[in-house]
XYZ file of C-alpha atoms in Angstrom:
280
model
C -11.933 -22.264 2.667
C -11.585 -20.307 -0.253
C -7.951 -18.558 -0.218
C -7.192 -15.406 -1.702
C -4.552 -16.800 -3.824
C -7.259 -19.024 -5.321
C -9.721 -15.799 -6.124
C -6.858 -13.898 -7.956
C -5.857 -17.072 -9.968
C -9.467 -17.097 -10.866
C -9.527 -13.403 -11.713
C -6.352 -14.092 -14.117
C -7.633 -17.034 -15.477
C -11.118 -15.554 -16.463
C -12.789 -18.319 -14.058
C -13.841 -15.759 -11.506
C -15.722 -12.296 -12.183
C -13.283 -9.913 -13.093
C -12.729 -6.361 -11.406
C -13.196 -3.431 -13.715
C -9.822 -2.117 -13.463
C -8.362 -5.502 -14.873
C -11.207 -5.450 -17.672
C -9.926 -1.886 -18.397
C -6.143 -3.151 -18.371
C -7.035 -5.935 -20.656
C -8.945 -3.767 -23.255
C -6.238 -1.102 -23.241
C -3.392 -3.571 -23.837
C -5.502 -5.205 -26.513
C -6.104 -1.416 -27.834
C -2.431 -0.943 -28.024
C -1.468 -4.320 -29.808
C 0.168 -5.836 -26.437
C -0.336 -8.646 -24.483
C -0.028 -9.627 -20.448
C 2.216 -12.579 -20.595
C 2.330 -13.039 -17.113
C 1.044 -11.662 -13.859
C 2.455 -12.234 -10.383
C 1.623 -10.836 -7.083
C 1.422 -10.897 -3.351
C -0.805 -9.593 -0.552
C 0.207 -7.916 2.765
C -2.482 -7.967 5.208
C -2.397 -4.552 7.308
C -5.958 -4.726 9.123
C -8.216 -7.299 10.371
C -11.708 -6.931 12.210
C -13.772 -9.608 13.301
C -17.527 -9.002 13.998
C -20.214 -11.612 14.960
C -19.876 -14.601 12.254
C -17.968 -12.376 9.683
C -14.211 -11.182 9.637
C -13.338 -8.326 7.548
C -9.508 -8.125 6.231
C -7.806 -5.200 4.669
C -4.777 -5.842 2.456
C -2.417 -4.426 -0.284
C -1.976 -6.275 -3.203
C 1.515 -5.751 -4.822
C 1.082 -7.026 -8.430
C 3.181 -7.310 -11.001
C 2.538 -7.471 -15.051
C 4.719 -8.634 -17.821
C 3.958 -6.871 -20.733
C 5.053 -7.754 -24.719
C 4.459 -5.517 -27.280
C 5.984 -6.105 -30.428
C 9.342 -7.302 -29.602
C 9.686 -4.913 -26.179
C 8.912 -6.017 -22.904
C 8.689 -4.226 -19.997
C 7.196 -4.819 -16.370
C 4.498 -2.895 -14.853
C 4.023 -2.792 -11.077
C 1.451 -1.385 -8.779
C 0.005 -1.693 -5.516
C -3.841 -1.833 -4.766
C -5.425 -1.686 -1.498
C -8.542 -4.131 -0.786
C -11.401 -4.748 1.462
C -12.378 -8.380 1.611
C -15.403 -9.617 3.806
C -15.614 -13.280 4.696
C -18.139 -15.597 6.446
C -17.470 -19.419 7.421
C -14.304 -19.282 5.276
C -15.577 -18.183 2.314
C -15.436 -14.356 0.610
C -18.842 -12.820 0.405
C -17.692 -9.334 -0.463
C -14.361 -8.272 -2.031
C -13.865 -4.485 -3.140
C -10.989 -2.025 -3.854
C -10.357 0.848 -1.200
C -10.382 3.973 -3.699
C -7.193 6.118 -2.770
C -6.901 7.662 -6.042
C -9.771 10.605 -5.689
C -10.874 13.691 -7.153
C -9.311 16.742 -5.250
C -11.514 17.864 -2.387
C -9.399 21.135 -2.363
C -8.293 23.653 -4.749
C -6.198 26.134 -2.847
C -5.850 29.735 -4.587
C -1.844 30.167 -6.054
C -0.074 33.354 -6.486
C 2.717 33.290 -9.211
C 4.413 36.298 -8.072
C 8.393 36.024 -8.195
C 9.608 36.068 -4.864
C 11.628 39.050 -4.613
C 12.064 39.731 -8.273
C 15.015 37.365 -8.845
C 14.942 35.201 -12.315
C 16.009 31.517 -11.459
C 17.357 29.564 -14.538
C 18.310 25.879 -14.101
C 19.186 22.893 -16.537
C 16.649 20.039 -15.774
C 18.745 16.797 -15.057
C 16.481 14.534 -16.235
C 18.346 11.399 -15.460
C 18.461 12.308 -11.783
C 14.641 13.051 -11.890
C 13.916 9.446 -13.185
C 16.547 8.030 -11.176
C 14.775 9.241 -7.731
C 11.491 8.248 -9.238
C 12.698 4.847 -9.347
C 14.193 4.927 -6.263
C 11.329 5.706 -4.253
C 8.296 4.677 -6.174
C 7.265 2.171 -3.461
C 8.777 3.620 -0.596
C 9.240 7.500 1.251
C 12.219 9.126 1.501
C 12.366 10.114 5.277
C 13.766 13.538 4.475
C 10.098 14.507 3.464
C 6.710 14.127 5.171
C 4.338 11.590 3.675
C 1.023 12.890 2.825
C -2.193 10.591 2.780
C -2.836 11.655 -0.952
C 1.178 11.682 -1.863
C 1.112 11.757 -5.564
C 2.024 15.740 -5.500
C 4.407 15.366 -2.944
C 6.311 12.452 -4.584
C 6.770 14.350 -8.102
C 7.768 17.514 -6.553
C 10.617 15.355 -4.852
C 11.289 13.977 -8.363
C 11.571 17.604 -9.899
C 13.772 18.666 -6.852
C 16.382 15.790 -7.446
C 16.122 16.663 -11.346
C 17.559 20.448 -9.816
C 14.490 22.283 -9.619
C 15.035 25.751 -7.411
C 12.567 26.130 -4.763
C 11.429 29.647 -4.307
C 8.547 31.640 -2.431
C 8.745 30.414 1.023
C 6.978 31.043 3.794
C 4.079 31.844 1.943
C 2.332 28.653 1.166
C 0.069 30.365 -1.874
C 3.219 31.485 -3.475
C 6.254 29.737 -5.278
C 7.166 25.966 -5.092
C 9.253 25.414 -1.833
C 9.177 22.449 1.023
C 10.602 22.832 4.629
C 10.688 20.233 6.943
C 7.411 21.512 8.681
C 5.859 23.535 6.058
C 5.495 23.690 1.937
C 3.661 25.353 -0.773
C 0.257 24.103 -2.112
C 2.232 23.816 -5.418
C 4.212 21.026 -3.622
C 1.944 18.662 -2.559
C -1.543 19.664 -3.893
C -2.122 18.034 -7.414
C -4.180 21.214 -8.683
C -2.064 23.806 -7.647
C 0.885 22.187 -9.059
C -1.036 21.879 -12.442
C -1.304 25.736 -12.467
C 2.024 26.584 -11.362
C 3.611 24.462 -14.220
C 1.643 26.520 -16.568
C 2.106 29.623 -14.757
C 5.452 30.087 -13.379
C 7.753 31.962 -15.471
C 11.152 31.524 -13.002
C 12.668 28.470 -11.874
C 10.348 25.159 -12.198
C 8.136 25.726 -15.054
C 6.267 23.523 -17.669
C 5.891 24.011 -21.145
C 2.125 22.580 -22.306
C 2.386 20.215 -25.016
C -0.373 18.743 -27.236
C 0.147 15.140 -27.391
C 1.803 12.487 -25.131
C 4.102 11.335 -27.668
C 6.336 14.603 -27.030
C 6.943 14.054 -23.693
C 10.536 13.272 -22.615
C 11.388 11.046 -19.661
C 11.165 13.433 -16.624
C 8.198 15.371 -17.898
C 4.709 15.497 -15.775
C 1.157 14.417 -16.556
C -1.867 16.044 -14.650
C -4.974 14.260 -14.534
C -8.601 15.779 -14.097
C -10.454 12.516 -13.425
C -13.967 13.861 -13.598
C -13.078 16.514 -16.199
C -14.492 19.061 -13.799
C -11.711 21.639 -13.685
C -10.338 20.319 -10.497
C -6.916 18.624 -11.198
C -6.569 15.401 -9.062
C -3.433 13.679 -9.708
C 0.099 13.994 -11.123
C 2.461 11.211 -12.572
C 6.138 11.432 -13.870
C 7.244 9.708 -17.279
C 9.866 7.044 -16.401
C 9.817 5.057 -19.473
C 8.263 4.712 -22.873
C 6.601 1.559 -24.871
C 7.149 -0.019 -27.758
C 4.787 2.655 -29.563
C 6.726 5.636 -28.293
C 3.839 6.178 -25.384
C 4.611 7.302 -21.857
C 5.015 4.818 -18.930
C 4.737 6.689 -15.611
C 5.347 6.214 -11.785
C 3.318 7.552 -9.210
C 2.398 7.462 -5.517
C -1.137 7.359 -3.759
C -1.748 3.918 -5.234
C 2.120 3.250 -5.921
C 2.619 2.482 -9.700
C 5.513 1.865 -11.788
C 5.864 1.668 -15.562
C 2.034 2.217 -15.659
C 0.381 3.370 -18.863
C -0.038 6.992 -18.975
C -4.015 6.853 -19.452
C -4.595 5.596 -16.002
C -7.828 3.730 -17.272
C -7.273 0.962 -15.045
C -7.545 3.131 -12.016
C -10.598 3.180 -9.918
C -10.804 7.019 -10.263
C -11.041 6.849 -14.186
C -14.182 8.120 -15.769
C -14.637 8.775 -19.349
C -14.645 12.555 -18.924
C -10.836 12.472 -17.859
C -8.694 14.960 -19.068
C -4.778 15.375 -19.120
C -2.230 18.089 -19.296
C 1.122 17.519 -20.752
C 4.027 19.262 -19.498
C 7.721 19.521 -20.411
C 9.557 20.153 -17.463
C 12.715 23.108 -17.492
C 11.208 24.661 -20.814
């Protein structure tokens, strides 16, 4: 019987056909003059089906990469969902279950200030990053968990950094969350991207031209297909040896991931990015 451990050992030792995301990750770090010096991981089975002479298993791979860049080391962690089909104890099909997907909805958004009262705040970057690290691979029970949880997670980080909520109960207005309702900008990637660039009070973002300008606690928005619909958001929690952002995110939970997301199943050559300085 060909074990899952043997499969991944073959992948990382170049003895087995490599997934596309792994090839892109290797190319990414080679371009950045870095190397992956250690890989470790574990799989957690969460669904299993039997039919005829085959078995279908779905599992979550928690994988860690120790990356050396110049004299600097950092640990990247990532969760990836996989589906594996076996016959007579052999893997006959093995594929990633895509979770980072292009946006399906782009709700209308109003940027009118609620009540005409201006809200100013000092963004506590340390607290935002601390929250991002605390909950990168789990969920705060004070908040609902969404199937596409990336923007909900980023909004929680921004709230932890002191960003004031406004606009309730109108979902198209402001940025806010209550126990049973929330604004589009709180939970939808496309809406948060436009809220950050359009808000003039409370939570707002200053668009930057390059990732090097970002500080810890700032936000990156992703349009994977370059079609104008924004699909994903991450928060900057670290920098690599070249001063480039490393980010945390939900949906495919990730920690210290390189900002370009080239190793994502959703990545395309048409990808577009927006870089936002929070609190300015």
